[in-house]
mmCIF file of C-alpha atoms and ligand atoms in Angstrom:
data_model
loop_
_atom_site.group_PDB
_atom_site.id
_atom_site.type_symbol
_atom_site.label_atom_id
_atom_site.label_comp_id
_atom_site.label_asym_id
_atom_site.label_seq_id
_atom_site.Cartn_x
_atom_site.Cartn_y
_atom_site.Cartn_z
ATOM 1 C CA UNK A 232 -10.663 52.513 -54.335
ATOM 2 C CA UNK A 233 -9.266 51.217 -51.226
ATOM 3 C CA UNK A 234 -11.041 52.230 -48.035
ATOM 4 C CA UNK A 235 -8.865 54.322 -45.896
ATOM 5 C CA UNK A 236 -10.339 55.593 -42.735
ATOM 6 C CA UNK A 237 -9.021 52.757 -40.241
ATOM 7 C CA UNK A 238 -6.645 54.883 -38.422
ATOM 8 C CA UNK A 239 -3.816 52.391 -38.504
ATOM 9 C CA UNK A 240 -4.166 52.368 -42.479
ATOM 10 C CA UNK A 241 -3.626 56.257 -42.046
ATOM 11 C CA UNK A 242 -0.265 56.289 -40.365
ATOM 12 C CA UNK A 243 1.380 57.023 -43.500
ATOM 13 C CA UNK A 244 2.833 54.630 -45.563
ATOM 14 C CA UNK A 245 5.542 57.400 -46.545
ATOM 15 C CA UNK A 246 4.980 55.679 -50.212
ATOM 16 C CA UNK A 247 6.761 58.570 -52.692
ATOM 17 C CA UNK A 248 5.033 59.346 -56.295
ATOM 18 C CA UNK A 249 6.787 58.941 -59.397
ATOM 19 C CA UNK A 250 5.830 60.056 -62.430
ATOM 20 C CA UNK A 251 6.291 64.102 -61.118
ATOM 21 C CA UNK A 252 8.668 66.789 -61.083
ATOM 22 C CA UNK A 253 10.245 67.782 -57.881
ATOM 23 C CA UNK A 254 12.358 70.708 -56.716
ATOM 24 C CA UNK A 255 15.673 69.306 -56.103
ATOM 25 C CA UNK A 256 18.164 72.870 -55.134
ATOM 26 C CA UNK A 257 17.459 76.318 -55.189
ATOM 27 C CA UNK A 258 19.042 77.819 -58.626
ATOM 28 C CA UNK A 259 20.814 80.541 -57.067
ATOM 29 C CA UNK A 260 23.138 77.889 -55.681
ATOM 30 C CA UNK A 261 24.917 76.131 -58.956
ATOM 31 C CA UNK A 262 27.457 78.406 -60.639
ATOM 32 C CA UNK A 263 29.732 77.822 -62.842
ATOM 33 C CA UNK A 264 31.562 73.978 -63.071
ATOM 34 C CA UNK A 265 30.082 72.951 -60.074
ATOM 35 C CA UNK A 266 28.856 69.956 -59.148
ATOM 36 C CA UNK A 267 26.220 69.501 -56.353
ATOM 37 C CA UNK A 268 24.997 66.494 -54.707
ATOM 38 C CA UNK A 269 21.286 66.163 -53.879
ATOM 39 C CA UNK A 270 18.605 63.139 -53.065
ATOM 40 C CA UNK A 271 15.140 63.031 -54.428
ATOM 41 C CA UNK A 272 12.745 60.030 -53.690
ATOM 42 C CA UNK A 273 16.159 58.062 -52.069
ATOM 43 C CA UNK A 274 17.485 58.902 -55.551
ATOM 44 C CA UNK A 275 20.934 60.245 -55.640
ATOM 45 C CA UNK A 276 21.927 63.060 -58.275
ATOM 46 C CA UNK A 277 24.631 65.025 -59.221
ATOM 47 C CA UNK A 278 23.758 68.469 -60.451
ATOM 48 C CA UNK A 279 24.774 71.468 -62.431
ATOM 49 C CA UNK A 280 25.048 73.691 -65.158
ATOM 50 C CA UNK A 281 26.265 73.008 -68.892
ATOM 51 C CA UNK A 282 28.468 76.303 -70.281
ATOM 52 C CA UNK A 283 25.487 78.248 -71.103
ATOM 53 C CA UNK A 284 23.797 78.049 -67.696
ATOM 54 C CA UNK A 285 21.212 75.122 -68.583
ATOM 55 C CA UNK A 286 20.650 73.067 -65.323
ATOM 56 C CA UNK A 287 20.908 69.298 -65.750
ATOM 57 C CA UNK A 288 20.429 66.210 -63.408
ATOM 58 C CA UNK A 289 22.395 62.625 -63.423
ATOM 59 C CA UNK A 290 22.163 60.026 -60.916
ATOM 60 C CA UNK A 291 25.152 60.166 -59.189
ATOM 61 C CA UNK A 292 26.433 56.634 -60.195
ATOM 62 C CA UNK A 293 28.602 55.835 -63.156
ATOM 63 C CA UNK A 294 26.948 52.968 -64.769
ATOM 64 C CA UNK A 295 30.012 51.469 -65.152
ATOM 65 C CA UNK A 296 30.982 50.810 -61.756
ATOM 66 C CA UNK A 297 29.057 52.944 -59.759
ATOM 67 C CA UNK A 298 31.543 56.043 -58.694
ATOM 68 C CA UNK A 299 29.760 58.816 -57.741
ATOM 69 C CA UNK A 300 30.090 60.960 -60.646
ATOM 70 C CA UNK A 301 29.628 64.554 -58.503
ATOM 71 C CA UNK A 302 33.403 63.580 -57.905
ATOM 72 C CA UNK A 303 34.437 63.511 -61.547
ATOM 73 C CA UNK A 304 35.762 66.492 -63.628
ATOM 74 C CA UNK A 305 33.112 68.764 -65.716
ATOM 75 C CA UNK A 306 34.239 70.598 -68.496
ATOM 76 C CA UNK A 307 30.995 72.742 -69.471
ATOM 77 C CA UNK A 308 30.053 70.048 -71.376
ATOM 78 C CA UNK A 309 30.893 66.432 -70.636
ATOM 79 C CA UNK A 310 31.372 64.855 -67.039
ATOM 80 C CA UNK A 311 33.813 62.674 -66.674
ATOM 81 C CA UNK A 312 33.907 59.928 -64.167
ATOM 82 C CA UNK A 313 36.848 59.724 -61.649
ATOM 83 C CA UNK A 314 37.617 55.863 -61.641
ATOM 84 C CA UNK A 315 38.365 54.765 -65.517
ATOM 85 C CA UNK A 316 37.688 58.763 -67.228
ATOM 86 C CA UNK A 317 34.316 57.506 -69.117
ATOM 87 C CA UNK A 318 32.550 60.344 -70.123
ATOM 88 C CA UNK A 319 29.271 61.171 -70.326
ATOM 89 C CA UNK A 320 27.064 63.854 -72.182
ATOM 90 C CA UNK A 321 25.694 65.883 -69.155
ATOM 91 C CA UNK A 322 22.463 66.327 -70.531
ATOM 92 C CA UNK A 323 21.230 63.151 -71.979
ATOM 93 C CA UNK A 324 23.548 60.820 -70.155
ATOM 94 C CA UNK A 325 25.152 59.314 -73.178
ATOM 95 C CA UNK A 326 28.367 57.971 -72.860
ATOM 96 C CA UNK A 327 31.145 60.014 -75.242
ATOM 97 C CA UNK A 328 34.528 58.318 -74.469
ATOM 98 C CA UNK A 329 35.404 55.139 -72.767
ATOM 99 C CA UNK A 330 39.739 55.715 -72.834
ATOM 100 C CA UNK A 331 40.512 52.173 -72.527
ATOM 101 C CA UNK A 332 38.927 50.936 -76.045
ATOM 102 C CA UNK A 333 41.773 50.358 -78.227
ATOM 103 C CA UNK A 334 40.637 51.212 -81.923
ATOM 104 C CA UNK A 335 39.646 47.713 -82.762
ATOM 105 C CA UNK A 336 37.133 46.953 -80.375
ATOM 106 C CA UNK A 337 33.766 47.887 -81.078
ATOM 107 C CA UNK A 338 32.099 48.112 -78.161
ATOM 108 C CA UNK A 339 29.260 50.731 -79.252
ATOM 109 C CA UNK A 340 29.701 53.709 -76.369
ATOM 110 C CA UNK A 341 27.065 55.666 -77.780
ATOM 111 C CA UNK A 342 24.578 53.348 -76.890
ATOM 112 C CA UNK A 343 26.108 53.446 -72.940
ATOM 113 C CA UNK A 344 24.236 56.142 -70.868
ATOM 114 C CA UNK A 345 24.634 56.933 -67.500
ATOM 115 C CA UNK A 346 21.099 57.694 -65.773
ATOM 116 C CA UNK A 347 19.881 61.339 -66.893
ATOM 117 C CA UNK A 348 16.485 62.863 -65.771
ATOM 118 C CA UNK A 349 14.602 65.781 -67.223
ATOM 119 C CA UNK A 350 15.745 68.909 -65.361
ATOM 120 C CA UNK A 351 14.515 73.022 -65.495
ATOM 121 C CA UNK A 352 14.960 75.864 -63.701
ATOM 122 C CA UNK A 353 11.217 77.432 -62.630
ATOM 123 C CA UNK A 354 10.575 80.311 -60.374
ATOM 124 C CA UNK A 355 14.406 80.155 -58.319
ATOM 125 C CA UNK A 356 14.668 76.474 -58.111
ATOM 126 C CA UNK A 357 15.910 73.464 -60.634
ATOM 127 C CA UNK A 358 13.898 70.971 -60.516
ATOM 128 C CA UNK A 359 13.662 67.593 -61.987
ATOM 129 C CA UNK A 360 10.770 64.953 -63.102
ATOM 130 C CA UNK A 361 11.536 61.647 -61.549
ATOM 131 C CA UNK A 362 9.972 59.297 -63.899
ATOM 132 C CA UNK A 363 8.201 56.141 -63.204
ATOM 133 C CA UNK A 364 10.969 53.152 -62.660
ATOM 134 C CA UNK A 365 11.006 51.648 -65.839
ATOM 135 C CA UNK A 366 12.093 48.321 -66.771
ATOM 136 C CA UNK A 367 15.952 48.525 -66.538
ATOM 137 C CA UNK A 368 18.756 47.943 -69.311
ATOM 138 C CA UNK A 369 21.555 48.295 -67.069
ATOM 139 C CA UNK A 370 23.251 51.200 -68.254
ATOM 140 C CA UNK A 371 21.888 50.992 -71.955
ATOM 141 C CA UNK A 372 18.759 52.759 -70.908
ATOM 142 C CA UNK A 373 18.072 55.913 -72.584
ATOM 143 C CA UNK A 374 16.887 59.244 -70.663
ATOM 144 C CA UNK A 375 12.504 59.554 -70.285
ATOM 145 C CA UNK A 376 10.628 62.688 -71.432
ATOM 146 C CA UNK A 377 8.618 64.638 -68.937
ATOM 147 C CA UNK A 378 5.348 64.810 -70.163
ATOM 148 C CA UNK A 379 4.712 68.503 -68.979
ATOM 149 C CA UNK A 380 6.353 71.695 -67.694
ATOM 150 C CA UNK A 381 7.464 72.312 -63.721
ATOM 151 C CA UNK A 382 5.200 73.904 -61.962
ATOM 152 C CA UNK A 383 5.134 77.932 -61.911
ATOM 153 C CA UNK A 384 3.500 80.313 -59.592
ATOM 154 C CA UNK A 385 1.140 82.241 -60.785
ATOM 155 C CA UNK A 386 1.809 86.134 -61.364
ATOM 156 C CA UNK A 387 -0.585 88.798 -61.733
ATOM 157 C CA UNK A 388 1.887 91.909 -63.140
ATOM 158 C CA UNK A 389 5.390 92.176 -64.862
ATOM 159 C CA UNK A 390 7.447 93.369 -61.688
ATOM 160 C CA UNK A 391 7.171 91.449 -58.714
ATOM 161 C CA UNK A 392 9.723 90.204 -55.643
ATOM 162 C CA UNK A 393 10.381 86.422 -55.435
ATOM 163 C CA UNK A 394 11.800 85.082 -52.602
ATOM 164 C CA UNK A 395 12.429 81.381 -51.301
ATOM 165 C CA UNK A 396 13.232 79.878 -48.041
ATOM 166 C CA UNK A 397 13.713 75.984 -46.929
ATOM 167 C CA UNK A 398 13.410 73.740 -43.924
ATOM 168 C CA UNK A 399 14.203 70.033 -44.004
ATOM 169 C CA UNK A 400 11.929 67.773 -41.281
ATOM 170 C CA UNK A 401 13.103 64.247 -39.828
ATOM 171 C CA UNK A 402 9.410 62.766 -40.782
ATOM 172 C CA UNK A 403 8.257 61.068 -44.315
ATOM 173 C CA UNK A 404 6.551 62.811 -46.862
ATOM 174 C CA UNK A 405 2.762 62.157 -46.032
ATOM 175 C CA UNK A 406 3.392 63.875 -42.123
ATOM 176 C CA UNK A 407 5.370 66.730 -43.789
ATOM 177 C CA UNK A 408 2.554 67.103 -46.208
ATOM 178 C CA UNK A 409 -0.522 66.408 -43.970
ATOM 179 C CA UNK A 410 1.360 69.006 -41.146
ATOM 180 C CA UNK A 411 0.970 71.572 -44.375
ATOM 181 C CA UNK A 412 -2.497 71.334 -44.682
ATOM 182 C CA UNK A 413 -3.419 70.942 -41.355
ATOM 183 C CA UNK A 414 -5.705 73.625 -40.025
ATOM 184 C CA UNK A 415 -6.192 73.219 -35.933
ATOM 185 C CA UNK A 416 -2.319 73.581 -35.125
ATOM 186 C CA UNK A 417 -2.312 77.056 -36.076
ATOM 187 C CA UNK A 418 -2.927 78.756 -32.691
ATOM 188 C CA UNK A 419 -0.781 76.316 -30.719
ATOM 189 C CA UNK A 420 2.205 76.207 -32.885
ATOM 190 C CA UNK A 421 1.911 79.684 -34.718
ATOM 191 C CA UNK A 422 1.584 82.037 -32.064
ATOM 192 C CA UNK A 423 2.429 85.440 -32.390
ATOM 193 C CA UNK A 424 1.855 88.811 -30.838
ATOM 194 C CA UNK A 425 1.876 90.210 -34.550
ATOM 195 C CA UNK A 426 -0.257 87.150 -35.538
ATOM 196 C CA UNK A 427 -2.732 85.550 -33.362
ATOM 197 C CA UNK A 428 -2.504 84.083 -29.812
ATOM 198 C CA UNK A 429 -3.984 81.040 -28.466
ATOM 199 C CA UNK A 430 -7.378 82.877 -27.516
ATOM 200 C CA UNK A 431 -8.229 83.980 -30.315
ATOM 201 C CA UNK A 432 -9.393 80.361 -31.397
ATOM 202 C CA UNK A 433 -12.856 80.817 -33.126
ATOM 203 C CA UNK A 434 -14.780 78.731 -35.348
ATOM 204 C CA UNK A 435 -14.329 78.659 -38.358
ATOM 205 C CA UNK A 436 -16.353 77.650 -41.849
ATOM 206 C CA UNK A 437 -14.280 76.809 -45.089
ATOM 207 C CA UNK A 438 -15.797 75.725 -48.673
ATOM 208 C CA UNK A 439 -13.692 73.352 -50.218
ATOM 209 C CA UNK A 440 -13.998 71.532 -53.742
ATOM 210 C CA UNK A 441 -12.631 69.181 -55.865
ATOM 211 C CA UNK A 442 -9.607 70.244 -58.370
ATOM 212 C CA UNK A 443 -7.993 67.563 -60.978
ATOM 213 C CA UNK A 444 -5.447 65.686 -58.657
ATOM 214 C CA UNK A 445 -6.490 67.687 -55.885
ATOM 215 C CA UNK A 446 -8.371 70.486 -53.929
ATOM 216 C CA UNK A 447 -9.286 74.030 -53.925
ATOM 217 C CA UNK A 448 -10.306 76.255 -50.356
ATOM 218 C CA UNK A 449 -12.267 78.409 -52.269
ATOM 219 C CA UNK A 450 -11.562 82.270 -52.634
ATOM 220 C CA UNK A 451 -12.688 83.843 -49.636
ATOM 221 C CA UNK A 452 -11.730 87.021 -46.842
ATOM 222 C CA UNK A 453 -9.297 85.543 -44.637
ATOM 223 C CA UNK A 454 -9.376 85.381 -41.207
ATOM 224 C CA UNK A 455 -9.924 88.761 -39.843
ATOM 225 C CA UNK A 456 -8.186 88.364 -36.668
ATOM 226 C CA UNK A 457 -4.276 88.478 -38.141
ATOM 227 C CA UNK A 458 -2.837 91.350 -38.038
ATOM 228 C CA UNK A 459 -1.380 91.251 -41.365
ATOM 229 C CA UNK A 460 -4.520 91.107 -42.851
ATOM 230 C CA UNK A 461 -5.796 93.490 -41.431
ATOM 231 C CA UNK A 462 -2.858 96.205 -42.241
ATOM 232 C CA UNK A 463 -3.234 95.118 -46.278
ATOM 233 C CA UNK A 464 -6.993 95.566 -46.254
ATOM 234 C CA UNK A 465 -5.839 99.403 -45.166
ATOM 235 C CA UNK A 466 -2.645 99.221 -47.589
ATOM 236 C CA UNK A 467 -4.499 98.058 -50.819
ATOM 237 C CA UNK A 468 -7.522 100.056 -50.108
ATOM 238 C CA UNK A 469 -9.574 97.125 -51.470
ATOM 239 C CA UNK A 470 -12.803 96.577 -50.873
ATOM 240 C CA UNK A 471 -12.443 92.719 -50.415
ATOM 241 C CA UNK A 472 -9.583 90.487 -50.119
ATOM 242 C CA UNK A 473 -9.780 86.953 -51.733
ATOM 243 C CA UNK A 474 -7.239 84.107 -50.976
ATOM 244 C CA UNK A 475 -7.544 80.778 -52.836
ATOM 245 C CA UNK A 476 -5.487 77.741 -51.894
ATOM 246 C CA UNK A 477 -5.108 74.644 -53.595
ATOM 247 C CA UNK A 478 -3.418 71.444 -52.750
ATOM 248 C CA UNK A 479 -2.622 69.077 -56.175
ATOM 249 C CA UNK A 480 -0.357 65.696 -55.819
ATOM 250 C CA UNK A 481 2.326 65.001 -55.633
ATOM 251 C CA UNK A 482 2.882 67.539 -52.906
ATOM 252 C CA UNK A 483 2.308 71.377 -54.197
ATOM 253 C CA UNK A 484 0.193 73.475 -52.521
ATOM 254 C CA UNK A 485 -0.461 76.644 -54.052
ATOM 255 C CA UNK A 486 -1.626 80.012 -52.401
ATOM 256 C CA UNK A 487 -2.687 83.265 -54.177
ATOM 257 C CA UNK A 488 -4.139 86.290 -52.161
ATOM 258 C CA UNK A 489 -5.372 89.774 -54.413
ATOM 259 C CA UNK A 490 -6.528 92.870 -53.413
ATOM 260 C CA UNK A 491 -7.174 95.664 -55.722
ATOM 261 C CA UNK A 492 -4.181 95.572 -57.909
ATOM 262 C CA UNK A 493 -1.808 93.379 -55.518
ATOM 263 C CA UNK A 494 -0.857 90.460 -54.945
ATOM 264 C CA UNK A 495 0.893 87.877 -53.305
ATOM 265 C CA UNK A 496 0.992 84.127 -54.846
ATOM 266 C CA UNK A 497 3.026 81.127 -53.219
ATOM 267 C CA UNK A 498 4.093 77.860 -54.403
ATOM 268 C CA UNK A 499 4.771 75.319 -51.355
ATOM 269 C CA UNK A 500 6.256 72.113 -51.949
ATOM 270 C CA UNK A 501 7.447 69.152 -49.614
ATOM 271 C CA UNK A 502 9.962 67.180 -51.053
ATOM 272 C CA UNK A 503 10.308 63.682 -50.027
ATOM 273 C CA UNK A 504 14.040 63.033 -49.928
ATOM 274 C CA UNK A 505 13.961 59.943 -48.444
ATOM 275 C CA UNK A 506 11.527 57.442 -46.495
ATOM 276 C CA UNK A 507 11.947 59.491 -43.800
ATOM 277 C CA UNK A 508 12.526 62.979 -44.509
ATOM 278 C CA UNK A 509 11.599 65.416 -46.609
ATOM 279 C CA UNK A 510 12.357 69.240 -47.032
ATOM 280 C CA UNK A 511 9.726 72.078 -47.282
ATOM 281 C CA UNK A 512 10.435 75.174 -49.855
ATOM 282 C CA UNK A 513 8.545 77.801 -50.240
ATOM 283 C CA UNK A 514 8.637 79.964 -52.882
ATOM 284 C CA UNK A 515 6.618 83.524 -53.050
ATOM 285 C CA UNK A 516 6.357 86.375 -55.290
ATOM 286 C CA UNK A 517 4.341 89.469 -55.005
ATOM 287 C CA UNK A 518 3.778 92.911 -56.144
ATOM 288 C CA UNK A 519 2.748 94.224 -52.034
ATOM 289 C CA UNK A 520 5.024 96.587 -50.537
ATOM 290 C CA UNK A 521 7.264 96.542 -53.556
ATOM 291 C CA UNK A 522 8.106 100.081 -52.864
ATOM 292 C CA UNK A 523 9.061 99.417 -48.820
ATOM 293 C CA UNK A 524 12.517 98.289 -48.619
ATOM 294 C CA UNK A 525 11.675 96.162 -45.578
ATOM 295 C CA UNK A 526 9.007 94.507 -47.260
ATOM 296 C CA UNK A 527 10.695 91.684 -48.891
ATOM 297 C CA UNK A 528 12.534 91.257 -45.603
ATOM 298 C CA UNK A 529 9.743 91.787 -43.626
ATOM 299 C CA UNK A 530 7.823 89.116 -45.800
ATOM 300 C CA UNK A 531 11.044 86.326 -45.412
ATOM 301 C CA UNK A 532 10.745 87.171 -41.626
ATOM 302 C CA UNK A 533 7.000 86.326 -41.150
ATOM 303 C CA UNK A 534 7.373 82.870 -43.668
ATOM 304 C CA UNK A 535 10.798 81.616 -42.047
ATOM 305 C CA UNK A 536 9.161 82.030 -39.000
ATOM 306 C CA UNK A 537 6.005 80.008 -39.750
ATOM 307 C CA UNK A 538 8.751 77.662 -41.371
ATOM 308 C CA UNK A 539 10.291 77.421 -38.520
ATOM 309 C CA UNK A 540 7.744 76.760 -35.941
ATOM 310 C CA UNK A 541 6.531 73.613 -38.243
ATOM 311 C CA UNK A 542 10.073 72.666 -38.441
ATOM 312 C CA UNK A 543 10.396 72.384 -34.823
ATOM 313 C CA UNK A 544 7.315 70.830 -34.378
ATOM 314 C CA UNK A 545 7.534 67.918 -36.672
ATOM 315 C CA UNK A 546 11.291 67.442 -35.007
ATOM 316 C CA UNK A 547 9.640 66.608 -32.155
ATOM 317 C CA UNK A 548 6.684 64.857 -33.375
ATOM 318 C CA UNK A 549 9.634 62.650 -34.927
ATOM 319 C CA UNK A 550 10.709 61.696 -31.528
ATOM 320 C CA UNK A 551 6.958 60.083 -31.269
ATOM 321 C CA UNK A 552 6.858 58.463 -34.561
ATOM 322 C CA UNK A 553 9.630 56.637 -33.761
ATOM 323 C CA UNK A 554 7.762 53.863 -32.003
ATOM 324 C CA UNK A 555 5.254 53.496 -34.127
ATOM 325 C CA UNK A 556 2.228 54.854 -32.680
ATOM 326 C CA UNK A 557 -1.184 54.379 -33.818
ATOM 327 C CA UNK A 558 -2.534 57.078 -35.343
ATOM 328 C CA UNK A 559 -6.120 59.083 -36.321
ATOM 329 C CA UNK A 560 -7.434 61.546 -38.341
ATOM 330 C CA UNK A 561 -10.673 63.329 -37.122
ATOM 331 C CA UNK A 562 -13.280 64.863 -39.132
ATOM 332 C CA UNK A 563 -13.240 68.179 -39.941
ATOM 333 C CA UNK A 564 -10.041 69.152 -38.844
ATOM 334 C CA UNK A 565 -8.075 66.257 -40.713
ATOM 335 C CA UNK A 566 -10.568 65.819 -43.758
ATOM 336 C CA UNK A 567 -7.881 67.470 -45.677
ATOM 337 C CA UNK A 568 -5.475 65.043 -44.976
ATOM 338 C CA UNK A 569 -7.751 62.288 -45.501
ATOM 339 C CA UNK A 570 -8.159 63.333 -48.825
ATOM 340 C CA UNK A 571 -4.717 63.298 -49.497
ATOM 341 C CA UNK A 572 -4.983 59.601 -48.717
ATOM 342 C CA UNK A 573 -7.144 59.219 -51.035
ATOM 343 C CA UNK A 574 -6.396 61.285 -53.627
ATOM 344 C CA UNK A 575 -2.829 59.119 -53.472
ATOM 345 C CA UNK A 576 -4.764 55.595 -53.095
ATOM 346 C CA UNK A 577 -6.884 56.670 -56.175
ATOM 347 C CA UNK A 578 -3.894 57.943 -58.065
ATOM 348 C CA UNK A 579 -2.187 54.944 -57.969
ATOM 349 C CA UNK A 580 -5.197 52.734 -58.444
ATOM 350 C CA UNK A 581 -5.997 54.514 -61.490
ATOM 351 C CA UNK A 582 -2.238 53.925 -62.589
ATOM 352 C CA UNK A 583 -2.392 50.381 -61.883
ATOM 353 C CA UNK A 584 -5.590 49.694 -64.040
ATOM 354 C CA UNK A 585 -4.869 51.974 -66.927
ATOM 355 C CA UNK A 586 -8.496 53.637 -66.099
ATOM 356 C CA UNK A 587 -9.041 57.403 -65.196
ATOM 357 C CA UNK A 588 -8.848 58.544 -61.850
ATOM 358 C CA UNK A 589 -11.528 58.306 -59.565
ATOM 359 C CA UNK A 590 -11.934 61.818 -57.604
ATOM 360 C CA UNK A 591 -12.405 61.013 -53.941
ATOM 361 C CA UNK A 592 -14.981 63.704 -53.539
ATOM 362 C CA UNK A 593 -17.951 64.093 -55.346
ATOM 363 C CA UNK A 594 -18.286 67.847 -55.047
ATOM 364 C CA UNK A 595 -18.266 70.938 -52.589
ATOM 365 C CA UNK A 596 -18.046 70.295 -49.400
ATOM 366 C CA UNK A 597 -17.670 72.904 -46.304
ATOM 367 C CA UNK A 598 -15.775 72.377 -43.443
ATOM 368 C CA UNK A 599 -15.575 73.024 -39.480
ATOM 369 C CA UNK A 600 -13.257 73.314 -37.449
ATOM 370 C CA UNK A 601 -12.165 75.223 -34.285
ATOM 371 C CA UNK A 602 -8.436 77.489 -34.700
HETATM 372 S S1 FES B 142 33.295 53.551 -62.600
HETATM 373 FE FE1 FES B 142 33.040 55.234 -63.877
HETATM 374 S S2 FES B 142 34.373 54.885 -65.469
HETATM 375 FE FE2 FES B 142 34.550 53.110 -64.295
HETATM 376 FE FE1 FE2 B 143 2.090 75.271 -39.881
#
């Protein structure tokens, strides 16, 4: 596996993962007819719903010359592109009609597809698997399989709240997902009066260990100096609260806290859009305060403003990324994100070679840090 702890080999390379599904648009968004327009891994897609409400995903380019097909007409069925009135079967791509075929020519427009990519709706988002670039037959290629479901969160009753908010950031992938995980900008970017303030910086212990395709922070009592955490302890009358976080490529980190009979459970994903930017969405549900009818709000308030605060941030660490800086990644603080390098490096060297993949760590390891 490729050695990466030179800092200049860490400035990310803002290289984006095929082979995954990604959350393109929250669901709650496509109605009807509509089309909508959105970019995945520089990829642009036109998406909807067919007449029974099943989401679908096309790249938004008519393969025969290119028009952007979120400008045709969409019957429930069949999309029709704007410039000659091909039309295409929404959800494999296939080409139905091409109008100017006169009944002798035998051009075979069934075998015509425009591009089509695997596409569900999971936990109030569509999202769609961008497969790995294949080998191309210009416009005679037929639609890839995704070899697995989207992602879910993880739900611990039958009634729960689920709630989503989003924040796109002007940096690539790797800073958006790397800010995520970082631990030691918490009291200088989070602060609070409800949360934590600057001096309340302690040190801090954490036991992490190896997941497939990722990492777990073990299930421990979280940080007993937030105030929320300390008001659910009370609320849930538990005896112990566990939280368990994992990070697994491409870019999903996963957070689950119980107590007693509640729970909360997140699913956090940063979405490269293009080389340089990518969007965060975070998706919750929970069974807490179900009965408060601030607590959903209340919940959306204290996320969107965490969302908000990294938004800002990487806005401006934009500014400095702009030139190119040199960059580093200390140890404990950024092991996390080092292992996301590596965890990438050794994903796509065990792509390239066929063999499996080679888990950057070997096994538990705790981590220190300051926040
Ligand atoms: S460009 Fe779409 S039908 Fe010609
Ligand atoms: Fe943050």
């Amino acid at each position: 596996m490729p050695e990466l702890d030179l800092p200049q080999r860490q400035a990310p390379d803002a290289l984006m993962l095929t082979g995954f599904w990604y959350r393109a648009l929250p669901a709650d968004r496509v109605h009807g007819n509509q089309l909508h327009k959105a970019t995945l891994l520089e990829i642009p897609l036109v998406i909807g719903r067919d007449r029974v409400g099943q989401p679908f995903a096309l790249r938004d380019a008519c393969p025969h010359r290119g028009m952007p097909l979120n400008r045709g007409q969409f019957d429930g069925e069949n999309l029709e592109c704007p410039y000659h009135g091909w039309q295409f079967d929404v959800h494999n791509g296939q080409c139905q009609l091409i109008p100017s075929l006169t009944s002798d020519q035998t051009l075979k427009v069934d075998r015509i597809y425009a591009g089509s990519f695997p596409c569900e709706e999971q936990d109030a988002f569509i999202w769609v698997y961008i497969p790995d670039p294949a080998p191309q037959g210009a416009g005679f290629t037929q639609p890839s399989e995704a070899p697995d479901a989207a992602p879910q969160i993880e739900k611990f009753s039958a009634k729960y709240k689920l709630a989503y908010l989003q924040a796109e950031m002007p940096v690539s992938i790797d800073h958006g997902i790397i800010g995520l995980m970082d631990p030691a900008h918490g009291p200088f970017v989070h602060q609070a009066w409800w949360w934590r303030s600057r001096h309340s910086i302690h040190e801090k212990k954490k036991n992490f260990e190896p997941i497939p395709n990722g990492f777990r922070m073990s299930a421990h009592t979280p940080s007993s100096n937030s105030a929320p955490y300390k008001l659910l302890r009370f609320y849930a009358n538990a005896e112990s609260i566990t939280t368990t976080i994992d990070f697994v490529l491409p870019n999903v980190r996963t957070e689950t806290i119980r107590a007693g009979k509640y729970w909360f459970s997140s699913l956090t994903t940063v979405t490269p859009i293009t080389r340089n930017h990518c969007r965060i969405d975070v998706v919750a549900a929970w069974n807490l305060f179900r009965w408060l009818p601030f607590g959903p709000d209340l919940l959306k308030f204290v996320f969107a403003k965490f969302v908000e605060q990294d938004r800002r941030t990487m806005e401006m660490q934009a500014e400095g990324l702009k030139h190119n800086p040199h960059l580093m990644l200390i140890d404990d603080a950024d092991r996390p994100a080092k292992w996301y390098f590596q965890l990438k490096a050794a994903h796509l060297e065990a792509k390239r070679t066929g063999a499996e993949m080679k888990h950057p760590m070997t096994g538990p390891v705790a981590l220190r840090w300051r926040s």
